[in-house]
Every structure is written in C-alpha cells, then in structure tokens.
C-alpha cells in the first residue's frame, strides 16, 4: 500500500496532467516548431524546404519596410496604450473608492465593456465613427468632429486608442480598486491628521502601497498591446494602406494571406517574442525593485 504522501502526489499529478498535455500540444510544441521553421524557407504547404540560417531575420530587420513600419506603429500604440490605460484606470479606481455610495453601480458600468466580444464591440464603434459622429458634426455645432476617423492614418490611430481604452480600462480599474482597498486605513487617517494634501497622499501612500498592482497592470497591458490584432483588424483592417498595420497583422499576412512564406513569418514572430520578452523582463525587474523599496 502506498502511503498518504505518495497517494497525494499521484493525485496532484493526475489533476495537472490533462492541462499540462494541452499546454504542450497547443503552446510549447507549436512554439518550438515555429522556431525551427524560422530558419527555413518553408511555404507552409509543401513537404520540401531548405535551411536558410539567419537570412529570414536579416531580411525582416534590414530589408522589409512594411515590417519595420508595423513595428514602429505597434511600439507607438503600446506606449500610449500602457500610459493611458493605467492612468485612466487608476484615476477611476481612486474616484470610485472616494465615493460613499453607488460603488457597485460604477464598477458595473465601467466593467460592462469587458463583457462584450472584442469583435462585436469594435463593429459597434465602426458604426459610431462612420455614422453617429458625422451626423453629430453635420446637425450640431460640433463641426470639429468632422474628421476621417477611420480613413486617415493619424486620426485612425486615436480611434483605435479610444476603443482600446473603452474595452480594457474596466479590468485594470478593478485590480487597482482591490489594491487601494488593501491600504491600511490607519495610514490614511494619520496622513490626513498630519495635514497631507491629496497629491501627497497619492505620492507617498497610495502609489507605494499599490506598487504590486502597478506591476501586474503594466505587465498585462504591455503583453496585450504588443499582441493586439482583432481590435485593429475589425476597426481599420490595417489601413488606410498599411498606416495602422500592427506586427501581428504583418506576420499573418506573410504566412497566409497570399505570400505563403511561413518560415519568414515565423522569423518575424520570433522577433516579436524577443521584443516582448526583453521589455517584460526589464519592466518586471524595475517594478519589483520598487515593490521591495515600498
């Protein structure tokens, strides 16, 4: 007979095993295969292919103007998305937490966009940008709204940003609210008695004590922003031209939509992975140090 500890270990392994098998089949093995094919000229269909070494990576970085422009657009999107999403979510969290009534109602209202599918909510925003806002501009004094919201690369970027904020702030807000609720009440009361102003409360009490939430939220927004696809595709399709094409759209186009350069697309995907990995490591190392100091 097996003792209790061995039986417990076996039962834990059996519980974890199905998820681990799925993890291997749908994440680890495809990732390793993609890394392997990034050094080949495979088209994704034929049985034969040749090893090309680092030429795919060199071509993507040195010669592919479309890829470089998609990297630049994605980088710009990531920067503004991380800043705006976290700032707005934190402000909303502090504002709602400062209220004595209807906290649940406000939480529900701001979280509701997260309950909708990204594609459905984005199609709704396409209608708003193409029909509702032009009508407001035409039949009211809001003439400044008469812009090509989805037809101009410069304006389309901010249209994408608006929809991104609308759909993602609710989740981050809840994380910040949970962190704010965990701040000891006696610290707030002592600061108020000492005459601390709201900005001092924010700088010396709130931000240091919710540093762990900042780490989590910035990590989430960094990863989701670098991998954004469906939102941009449903809003602009990467257009006009390639003015709003993100890296993920460029990779998919290279692999499947006419080019059939699966090996080359895999190299681009690996470049994206390296970018995300390096930035994430830097972000976590910096933020974790601030948590320790706090």
PDB file of N, CA and C in Angstrom, residues 25-116:
ATOM      1  N   UNK A  25       0.694  20.516 -26.228  1.00  0.00           N
ATOM      2  CA  UNK A  25       0.197  20.336 -27.584  1.00  0.00           C
ATOM      3  C   UNK A  25      -0.084  21.664 -28.288  1.00  0.00           C
ATOM      4  N   UNK A  26      -0.640  22.608 -27.552  1.00  0.00           N
ATOM      5  CA  UNK A  26      -1.123  23.829 -28.202  1.00  0.00           C
ATOM      6  C   UNK A  26      -0.242  25.053 -27.973  1.00  0.00           C
ATOM      7  N   UNK A  27       0.807  24.935 -27.146  1.00  0.00           N
ATOM      8  CA  UNK A  27       1.680  26.090 -26.925  1.00  0.00           C
ATOM      9  C   UNK A  27       3.154  25.741 -27.107  1.00  0.00           C
ATOM     10  N   UNK A  28       3.647  24.790 -26.329  1.00  0.00           N
ATOM     11  CA  UNK A  28       5.084  24.511 -26.340  1.00  0.00           C
ATOM     12  C   UNK A  28       5.526  23.923 -27.676  1.00  0.00           C
ATOM     13  N   UNK A  29       4.843  22.868 -28.138  1.00  0.00           N
ATOM     14  CA  UNK A  29       5.251  22.214 -29.391  1.00  0.00           C
ATOM     15  C   UNK A  29       5.106  23.157 -30.586  1.00  0.00           C
ATOM     16  N   UNK A  30       3.968  23.872 -30.761  1.00  0.00           N
ATOM     17  CA  UNK A  30       3.908  24.831 -31.870  1.00  0.00           C
ATOM     18  C   UNK A  30       4.976  25.918 -31.795  1.00  0.00           C
ATOM     19  N   UNK A  31       5.309  26.368 -30.572  1.00  0.00           N
ATOM     20  CA  UNK A  31       6.345  27.389 -30.429  1.00  0.00           C
ATOM     21  C   UNK A  31       7.701  26.851 -30.881  1.00  0.00           C
ATOM     22  N   UNK A  32       8.022  25.616 -30.492  1.00  0.00           N
ATOM     23  CA  UNK A  32       9.286  25.020 -30.902  1.00  0.00           C
ATOM     24  C   UNK A  32       9.319  24.777 -32.412  1.00  0.00           C
ATOM     25  N   UNK A  33       8.181  24.351 -32.966  1.00  0.00           N
ATOM     26  CA  UNK A  33       8.113  24.155 -34.409  1.00  0.00           C
ATOM     27  C   UNK A  33       8.292  25.479 -35.152  1.00  0.00           C
ATOM     28  N   UNK A  34       7.638  26.535 -34.637  1.00  0.00           N
ATOM     29  CA  UNK A  34       7.780  27.839 -35.271  1.00  0.00           C
ATOM     30  C   UNK A  34       9.213  28.335 -35.240  1.00  0.00           C
ATOM     31  N   UNK A  35       9.899  28.104 -34.115  1.00  0.00           N
ATOM     32  CA  UNK A  35      11.307  28.488 -34.030  1.00  0.00           C
ATOM     33  C   UNK A  35      12.142  27.703 -35.040  1.00  0.00           C
ATOM     34  N   UNK A  36      11.840  26.419 -35.187  1.00  0.00           N
ATOM     35  CA  UNK A  36      12.568  25.593 -36.156  1.00  0.00           C
ATOM     36  C   UNK A  36      12.348  26.093 -37.581  1.00  0.00           C
ATOM     37  N   UNK A  37      11.088  26.361 -37.935  1.00  0.00           N
ATOM     38  CA  UNK A  37      10.785  26.774 -39.310  1.00  0.00           C
ATOM     39  C   UNK A  37      11.246  28.196 -39.616  1.00  0.00           C
ATOM     40  N   UNK A  38      11.535  28.987 -38.577  1.00  0.00           N
ATOM     41  CA  UNK A  38      12.015  30.350 -38.830  1.00  0.00           C
ATOM     42  C   UNK A  38      13.395  30.352 -39.486  1.00  0.00           C
ATOM     43  N   UNK A  39      14.094  29.223 -39.456  1.00  0.00           N
ATOM     44  CA  UNK A  39      15.403  29.109 -40.101  1.00  0.00           C
ATOM     45  C   UNK A  39      15.307  28.400 -41.452  1.00  0.00           C
ATOM     46  N   UNK A  40      14.075  28.298 -41.975  1.00  0.00           N
ATOM     47  CA  UNK A  40      13.867  27.632 -43.268  1.00  0.00           C
ATOM     48  C   UNK A  40      13.094  28.550 -44.202  1.00  0.00           C
ATOM     49  N   UNK A  41      12.939  28.096 -45.456  1.00  0.00           N
ATOM     50  CA  UNK A  41      12.141  28.828 -46.442  1.00  0.00           C
ATOM     51  C   UNK A  41      10.810  28.128 -46.700  1.00  0.00           C
ATOM     52  N   UNK A  42      10.306  27.407 -45.703  1.00  0.00           N
ATOM     53  CA  UNK A  42       9.070  26.643 -45.887  1.00  0.00           C
ATOM     54  C   UNK A  42       7.912  27.587 -46.192  1.00  0.00           C
ATOM     55  N   UNK A  43       7.038  27.148 -47.137  1.00  0.00           N
ATOM     56  CA  UNK A  43       5.886  27.954 -47.522  1.00  0.00           C
ATOM     57  C   UNK A  43       4.620  27.584 -46.768  1.00  0.00           C
ATOM     58  N   UNK A  44       4.724  26.620 -45.850  1.00  0.00           N
ATOM     59  CA  UNK A  44       3.572  26.227 -45.050  1.00  0.00           C
ATOM     60  C   UNK A  44       2.742  25.121 -45.649  1.00  0.00           C
ATOM     61  N   UNK A  45       3.039  24.707 -46.892  1.00  0.00           N
ATOM     62  CA  UNK A  45       2.236  23.693 -47.567  1.00  0.00           C
ATOM     63  C   UNK A  45       3.073  22.524 -48.088  1.00  0.00           C
ATOM     64  N   UNK A  46       4.163  22.822 -48.756  1.00  0.00           N
ATOM     65  CA  UNK A  46       4.941  21.767 -49.405  1.00  0.00           C
ATOM     66  C   UNK A  46       5.714  20.939 -48.381  1.00  0.00           C
ATOM     67  N   UNK A  47       6.087  19.724 -48.817  1.00  0.00           N
ATOM     68  CA  UNK A  47       6.835  18.834 -47.938  1.00  0.00           C
ATOM     69  C   UNK A  47       8.323  19.164 -47.910  1.00  0.00           C
ATOM     70  N   UNK A  48       8.791  19.829 -48.935  1.00  0.00           N
ATOM     71  CA  UNK A  48      10.224  20.117 -49.013  1.00  0.00           C
ATOM     72  C   UNK A  48      10.502  21.571 -48.656  1.00  0.00           C
ATOM     73  N   UNK A  49      11.622  21.797 -48.026  1.00  0.00           N
ATOM     74  CA  UNK A  49      12.069  23.138 -47.692  1.00  0.00           C
ATOM     75  C   UNK A  49      13.572  23.100 -47.452  1.00  0.00           C
ATOM     76  N   UNK A  50      14.180  24.269 -47.424  1.00  0.00           N
ATOM     77  CA  UNK A  50      15.625  24.366 -47.259  1.00  0.00           C
ATOM     78  C   UNK A  50      15.950  25.227 -46.056  1.00  0.00           C
ATOM     79  N   UNK A  51      17.060  24.942 -45.411  1.00  0.00           N
ATOM     80  CA  UNK A  51      17.532  25.769 -44.306  1.00  0.00           C
ATOM     81  C   UNK A  51      18.223  27.004 -44.874  1.00  0.00           C
ATOM     82  N   UNK A  52      17.859  28.140 -44.307  1.00  0.00           N
ATOM     83  CA  UNK A  52      18.413  29.406 -44.797  1.00  0.00           C
ATOM     84  C   UNK A  52      19.150  30.153 -43.697  1.00  0.00           C
ATOM     85  N   UNK A  53      19.309  29.542 -42.546  1.00  0.00           N
ATOM     86  CA  UNK A  53      20.038  30.187 -41.460  1.00  0.00           C
ATOM     87  C   UNK A  53      19.324  31.420 -40.928  1.00  0.00           C
ATOM     88  N   UNK A  54      20.077  32.500 -40.781  1.00  0.00           N
ATOM     89  CA  UNK A  54      19.540  33.745 -40.226  1.00  0.00           C
ATOM     90  C   UNK A  54      19.038  34.708 -41.297  1.00  0.00           C
ATOM     91  N   UNK A  55      18.946  34.251 -42.539  1.00  0.00           N
ATOM     92  CA  UNK A  55      18.583  35.178 -43.621  1.00  0.00           C
ATOM     93  C   UNK A  55      17.175  35.736 -43.448  1.00  0.00           C
ATOM     94  N   UNK A  56      16.252  34.935 -42.888  1.00  0.00           N
ATOM     95  CA  UNK A  56      14.899  35.450 -42.648  1.00  0.00           C
ATOM     96  C   UNK A  56      14.921  36.607 -41.654  1.00  0.00           C
ATOM     97  N   UNK A  57      15.685  36.449 -40.595  1.00  0.00           N
ATOM     98  CA  UNK A  57      15.781  37.501 -39.583  1.00  0.00           C
ATOM     99  C   UNK A  57      16.456  38.749 -40.156  1.00  0.00           C
ATOM    100  N   UNK A  58      17.505  38.543 -40.934  1.00  0.00           N
ATOM    101  CA  UNK A  58      18.214  39.682 -41.528  1.00  0.00           C
ATOM    102  C   UNK A  58      17.317  40.423 -42.489  1.00  0.00           C
ATOM    103  N   UNK A  59      16.577  39.679 -43.320  1.00  0.00           N
ATOM    104  CA  UNK A  59      15.664  40.323 -44.266  1.00  0.00           C
ATOM    105  C   UNK A  59      14.586  41.126 -43.555  1.00  0.00           C
ATOM    106  N   UNK A  60      14.023  40.558 -42.486  1.00  0.00           N
ATOM    107  CA  UNK A  60      12.957  41.253 -41.761  1.00  0.00           C
ATOM    108  C   UNK A  60      13.448  42.559 -41.149  1.00  0.00           C
ATOM    109  N   UNK A  61      14.650  42.518 -40.580  1.00  0.00           N
ATOM    110  CA  UNK A  61      15.167  43.703 -39.883  1.00  0.00           C
ATOM    111  C   UNK A  61      15.743  44.725 -40.848  1.00  0.00           C
ATOM    112  N   UNK A  62      16.428  44.260 -41.885  1.00  0.00           N
ATOM    113  CA  UNK A  62      17.167  45.172 -42.758  1.00  0.00           C
ATOM    114  C   UNK A  62      16.393  45.602 -44.001  1.00  0.00           C
ATOM    115  N   UNK A  63      15.633  44.681 -44.600  1.00  0.00           N
ATOM    116  CA  UNK A  63      15.081  44.940 -45.932  1.00  0.00           C
ATOM    117  C   UNK A  63      13.565  45.104 -45.987  1.00  0.00           C
ATOM    118  N   UNK A  64      12.849  44.702 -44.950  1.00  0.00           N
ATOM    119  CA  UNK A  64      11.375  44.700 -45.006  1.00  0.00           C
ATOM    120  C   UNK A  64      10.822  46.009 -44.439  1.00  0.00           C
ATOM    121  N   UNK A  65      10.515  46.950 -45.331  1.00  0.00           N
ATOM    122  CA  UNK A  65       9.994  48.247 -44.901  1.00  0.00           C
ATOM    123  C   UNK A  65       8.628  48.116 -44.231  1.00  0.00           C
ATOM    124  N   UNK A  66       7.796  47.207 -44.750  1.00  0.00           N
ATOM    125  CA  UNK A  66       6.463  47.028 -44.171  1.00  0.00           C
ATOM    126  C   UNK A  66       6.559  46.504 -42.734  1.00  0.00           C
ATOM    127  N   UNK A  67       7.490  45.583 -42.502  1.00  0.00           N
ATOM    128  CA  UNK A  67       7.654  45.056 -41.151  1.00  0.00           C
ATOM    129  C   UNK A  67       8.158  46.139 -40.202  1.00  0.00           C
ATOM    130  N   UNK A  68       9.119  46.922 -40.649  1.00  0.00           N
ATOM    131  CA  UNK A  68       9.643  47.986 -39.793  1.00  0.00           C
ATOM    132  C   UNK A  68       8.573  49.019 -39.479  1.00  0.00           C
ATOM    133  N   UNK A  69       7.738  49.351 -40.461  1.00  0.00           N
ATOM    134  CA  UNK A  69       6.670  50.329 -40.194  1.00  0.00           C
ATOM    135  C   UNK A  69       5.641  49.756 -39.231  1.00  0.00           C
ATOM    136  N   UNK A  70       5.370  48.442 -39.332  1.00  0.00           N
ATOM    137  CA  UNK A  70       4.421  47.822 -38.388  1.00  0.00           C
ATOM    138  C   UNK A  70       5.011  47.779 -36.982  1.00  0.00           C
ATOM    139  N   UNK A  71       6.333  47.569 -36.883  1.00  0.00           N
ATOM    140  CA  UNK A  71       6.986  47.602 -35.568  1.00  0.00           C
ATOM    141  C   UNK A  71       6.880  49.000 -34.967  1.00  0.00           C
ATOM    142  N   UNK A  72       7.101  50.037 -35.784  1.00  0.00           N
ATOM    143  CA  UNK A  72       7.008  51.408 -35.292  1.00  0.00           C
ATOM    144  C   UNK A  72       5.589  51.736 -34.838  1.00  0.00           C
ATOM    145  N   UNK A  73       4.593  51.361 -35.656  1.00  0.00           N
ATOM    146  CA  UNK A  73       3.205  51.652 -35.284  1.00  0.00           C
ATOM    147  C   UNK A  73       2.831  50.903 -34.006  1.00  0.00           C
ATOM    148  N   UNK A  74       3.242  49.629 -33.897  1.00  0.00           N
ATOM    149  CA  UNK A  74       2.929  48.846 -32.701  1.00  0.00           C
ATOM    150  C   UNK A  74       3.592  49.442 -31.472  1.00  0.00           C
ATOM    151  N   UNK A  75       4.841  49.885 -31.617  1.00  0.00           N
ATOM    152  CA  UNK A  75       5.554  50.495 -30.488  1.00  0.00           C
ATOM    153  C   UNK A  75       4.847  51.757 -30.014  1.00  0.00           C
ATOM    154  N   UNK A  76       4.413  52.579 -30.966  1.00  0.00           N
ATOM    155  CA  UNK A  76       3.674  53.791 -30.607  1.00  0.00           C
ATOM    156  C   UNK A  76       2.357  53.442 -29.917  1.00  0.00           C
ATOM    157  N   UNK A  77       1.673  52.443 -30.447  1.00  0.00           N
ATOM    158  CA  UNK A  77       0.411  52.014 -29.828  1.00  0.00           C
ATOM    159  C   UNK A  77       0.644  51.490 -28.411  1.00  0.00           C
ATOM    160  N   UNK A  78       1.684  50.682 -28.234  1.00  0.00           N
ATOM    161  CA  UNK A  78       1.975  50.110 -26.918  1.00  0.00           C
ATOM    162  C   UNK A  78       2.256  51.219 -25.910  1.00  0.00           C
ATOM    163  N   UNK A  79       3.060  52.201 -26.296  1.00  0.00           N
ATOM    164  CA  UNK A  79       3.416  53.278 -25.372  1.00  0.00           C
ATOM    165  C   UNK A  79       2.174  54.023 -24.890  1.00  0.00           C
ATOM    166  N   UNK A  80       1.352  54.477 -25.819  1.00  0.00           N
ATOM    167  CA  UNK A  80       0.177  55.248 -25.429  1.00  0.00           C
ATOM    168  C   UNK A  80      -0.866  54.376 -24.732  1.00  0.00           C
ATOM    169  N   UNK A  81      -0.997  53.120 -25.150  1.00  0.00           N
ATOM    170  CA  UNK A  81      -1.970  52.237 -24.515  1.00  0.00           C
ATOM    171  C   UNK A  81      -1.592  51.974 -23.062  1.00  0.00           C
ATOM    172  N   UNK A  82      -0.320  51.666 -22.811  1.00  0.00           N
ATOM    173  CA  UNK A  82       0.123  51.383 -21.441  1.00  0.00           C
ATOM    174  C   UNK A  82      -0.071  52.612 -20.558  1.00  0.00           C
ATOM    175  N   UNK A  83       0.319  53.780 -21.048  1.00  0.00           N
ATOM    176  CA  UNK A  83       0.204  55.005 -20.247  1.00  0.00           C
ATOM    177  C   UNK A  83      -1.252  55.362 -20.008  1.00  0.00           C
ATOM    178  N   UNK A  84      -2.028  55.484 -21.075  1.00  0.00           N
ATOM    179  CA  UNK A  84      -3.415  55.947 -20.941  1.00  0.00           C
ATOM    180  C   UNK A  84      -4.279  54.952 -20.185  1.00  0.00           C
ATOM    181  N   UNK A  85      -4.147  53.663 -20.480  1.00  0.00           N
ATOM    182  CA  UNK A  85      -4.978  52.665 -19.815  1.00  0.00           C
ATOM    183  C   UNK A  85      -4.733  52.642 -18.319  1.00  0.00           C
ATOM    184  N   UNK A  86      -3.474  52.665 -17.922  1.00  0.00           N
ATOM    185  CA  UNK A  86      -3.165  52.584 -16.497  1.00  0.00           C
ATOM    186  C   UNK A  86      -3.497  53.886 -15.766  1.00  0.00           C
ATOM    187  N   UNK A  87      -3.216  55.016 -16.373  1.00  0.00           N
ATOM    188  CA  UNK A  87      -3.534  56.301 -15.728  1.00  0.00           C
ATOM    189  C   UNK A  87      -5.038  56.444 -15.556  1.00  0.00           C
ATOM    190  N   UNK A  88      -5.793  56.176 -16.625  1.00  0.00           N
ATOM    191  CA  UNK A  88      -7.244  56.317 -16.552  1.00  0.00           C
ATOM    192  C   UNK A  88      -7.853  55.314 -15.579  1.00  0.00           C
ATOM    193  N   UNK A  89      -7.370  54.070 -15.604  1.00  0.00           N
ATOM    194  CA  UNK A  89      -7.900  53.053 -14.684  1.00  0.00           C
ATOM    195  C   UNK A  89      -7.612  53.420 -13.236  1.00  0.00           C
ATOM    196  N   UNK A  90      -6.412  53.942 -12.972  1.00  0.00           N
ATOM    197  CA  UNK A  90      -6.061  54.328 -11.601  1.00  0.00           C
ATOM    198  C   UNK A  90      -6.901  55.516 -11.137  1.00  0.00           C
ATOM    199  N   UNK A  91      -7.095  56.489 -12.006  1.00  0.00           N
ATOM    200  CA  UNK A  91      -7.923  57.648 -11.643  1.00  0.00           C
ATOM    201  C   UNK A  91      -9.362  57.230 -11.358  1.00  0.00           C
ATOM    202  N   UNK A  92      -9.901  56.357 -12.208  1.00  0.00           N
ATOM    203  CA  UNK A  92     -11.270  55.879 -11.978  1.00  0.00           C
ATOM    204  C   UNK A  92     -11.360  55.096 -10.666  1.00  0.00           C
ATOM    205  N   UNK A  93     -10.363  54.264 -10.400  1.00  0.00           N
ATOM    206  CA  UNK A  93     -10.373  53.478  -9.161  1.00  0.00           C
ATOM    207  C   UNK A  93     -10.362  54.387  -7.942  1.00  0.00           C
ATOM    208  N   UNK A  94      -9.503  55.400  -7.949  1.00  0.00           N
ATOM    209  CA  UNK A  94      -9.440  56.318  -6.811  1.00  0.00           C
ATOM    210  C   UNK A  94     -10.719  57.136  -6.683  1.00  0.00           C
ATOM    211  N   UNK A  95     -11.276  57.545  -7.820  1.00  0.00           N
ATOM    212  CA  UNK A  95     -12.512  58.332  -7.788  1.00  0.00           C
ATOM    213  C   UNK A  95     -13.673  57.517  -7.231  1.00  0.00           C
ATOM    214  N   UNK A  96     -13.811  56.275  -7.680  1.00  0.00           N
ATOM    215  CA  UNK A  96     -14.914  55.435  -7.206  1.00  0.00           C
ATOM    216  C   UNK A  96     -14.719  55.077  -5.734  1.00  0.00           C
ATOM    217  N   UNK A  97     -13.481  54.787  -5.340  1.00  0.00           N
ATOM    218  CA  UNK A  97     -13.217  54.444  -3.944  1.00  0.00           C
ATOM    219  C   UNK A  97     -13.465  55.626  -3.011  1.00  0.00           C
ATOM    220  N   UNK A  98     -13.385  56.845  -3.544  1.00  0.00           N
ATOM    221  CA  UNK A  98     -13.630  58.020  -2.710  1.00  0.00           C
ATOM    222  C   UNK A  98     -15.114  58.272  -2.482  1.00  0.00           C
ATOM    223  N   UNK A  99     -15.967  57.573  -3.258  1.00  0.00           N
ATOM    224  CA  UNK A  99     -17.402  57.746  -3.104  1.00  0.00           C
ATOM    225  C   UNK A  99     -17.935  56.891  -1.953  1.00  0.00           C
ATOM    226  N   UNK A 100     -18.945  57.374  -1.298  1.00  0.00           N
ATOM    227  CA  UNK A 100     -19.541  56.635  -0.188  1.00  0.00           C
ATOM    228  C   UNK A 100     -20.702  55.762  -0.638  1.00  0.00           C
ATOM    229  N   UNK A 101     -21.278  56.107  -1.792  1.00  0.00           N
ATOM    230  CA  UNK A 101     -22.432  55.360  -2.280  1.00  0.00           C
ATOM    231  C   UNK A 101     -22.214  54.940  -3.736  1.00  0.00           C
ATOM    232  N   UNK A 102     -22.981  53.949  -4.143  1.00  0.00           N
ATOM    233  CA  UNK A 102     -23.063  53.506  -5.545  1.00  0.00           C
ATOM    234  C   UNK A 102     -21.726  53.008  -6.103  1.00  0.00           C
ATOM    235  N   UNK A 103     -20.836  52.514  -5.248  1.00  0.00           N
ATOM    236  CA  UNK A 103     -19.571  51.978  -5.753  1.00  0.00           C
ATOM    237  C   UNK A 103     -19.817  50.787  -6.680  1.00  0.00           C
ATOM    238  N   UNK A 104     -20.729  49.913  -6.280  1.00  0.00           N
ATOM    239  CA  UNK A 104     -21.028  48.744  -7.096  1.00  0.00           C
ATOM    240  C   UNK A 104     -21.583  49.117  -8.455  1.00  0.00           C
ATOM    241  N   UNK A 105     -22.431  50.150  -8.491  1.00  0.00           N
ATOM    242  CA  UNK A 105     -23.005  50.600  -9.753  1.00  0.00           C
ATOM    243  C   UNK A 105     -21.927  51.111 -10.698  1.00  0.00           C
ATOM    244  N   UNK A 106     -21.026  51.935 -10.167  1.00  0.00           N
ATOM    245  CA  UNK A 106     -19.956  52.475 -11.008  1.00  0.00           C
ATOM    246  C   UNK A 106     -19.008  51.373 -11.484  1.00  0.00           C
ATOM    247  N   UNK A 107     -18.709  50.423 -10.608  1.00  0.00           N
ATOM    248  CA  UNK A 107     -17.863  49.300 -11.018  1.00  0.00           C
ATOM    249  C   UNK A 107     -18.507  48.537 -12.171  1.00  0.00           C
ATOM    250  N   UNK A 108     -19.792  48.313 -12.062  1.00  0.00           N
ATOM    251  CA  UNK A 108     -20.513  47.577 -13.105  1.00  0.00           C
ATOM    252  C   UNK A 108     -20.508  48.341 -14.418  1.00  0.00           C
ATOM    253  N   UNK A 109     -20.770  49.639 -14.352  1.00  0.00           N
ATOM    254  CA  UNK A 109     -20.836  50.452 -15.574  1.00  0.00           C
ATOM    255  C   UNK A 109     -19.509  50.435 -16.315  1.00  0.00           C
ATOM    256  N   UNK A 110     -18.415  50.626 -15.596  1.00  0.00           N
ATOM    257  CA  UNK A 110     -17.110  50.708 -16.264  1.00  0.00           C
ATOM    258  C   UNK A 110     -16.569  49.335 -16.654  1.00  0.00           C
ATOM    259  N   UNK A 111     -17.084  48.275 -16.023  1.00  0.00           N
ATOM    260  CA  UNK A 111     -16.620  46.937 -16.384  1.00  0.00           C
ATOM    261  C   UNK A 111     -17.446  46.316 -17.504  1.00  0.00           C
ATOM    262  N   UNK A 112     -18.613  46.849 -17.775  1.00  0.00           N
ATOM    263  CA  UNK A 112     -19.513  46.254 -18.779  1.00  0.00           C
ATOM    264  C   UNK A 112     -18.872  46.052 -20.158  1.00  0.00           C
ATOM    265  N   UNK A 113     -18.051  46.994 -20.666  1.00  0.00           N
ATOM    266  CA  UNK A 113     -17.426  46.740 -21.984  1.00  0.00           C
ATOM    267  C   UNK A 113     -16.611  45.464 -22.047  1.00  0.00           C
ATOM    268  N   UNK A 114     -16.063  45.022 -20.916  1.00  0.00           N
ATOM    269  CA  UNK A 114     -15.276  43.789 -20.905  1.00  0.00           C
ATOM    270  C   UNK A 114     -16.139  42.553 -21.073  1.00  0.00           C
ATOM    271  N   UNK A 115     -17.440  42.690 -20.913  1.00  0.00           N
ATOM    272  CA  UNK A 115     -18.342  41.555 -21.054  1.00  0.00           C
ATOM    273  C   UNK A 115     -18.719  41.308 -22.501  1.00  0.00           C
ATOM    274  N   UNK A 116     -18.363  42.238 -23.398  1.00  0.00           N
ATOM    275  CA  UNK A 116     -18.679  42.102 -24.808  1.00  0.00           C
ATOM    276  C   UNK A 116     -17.495  41.525 -25.571  1.00  0.00           C
TER     277      UNK A 116
END
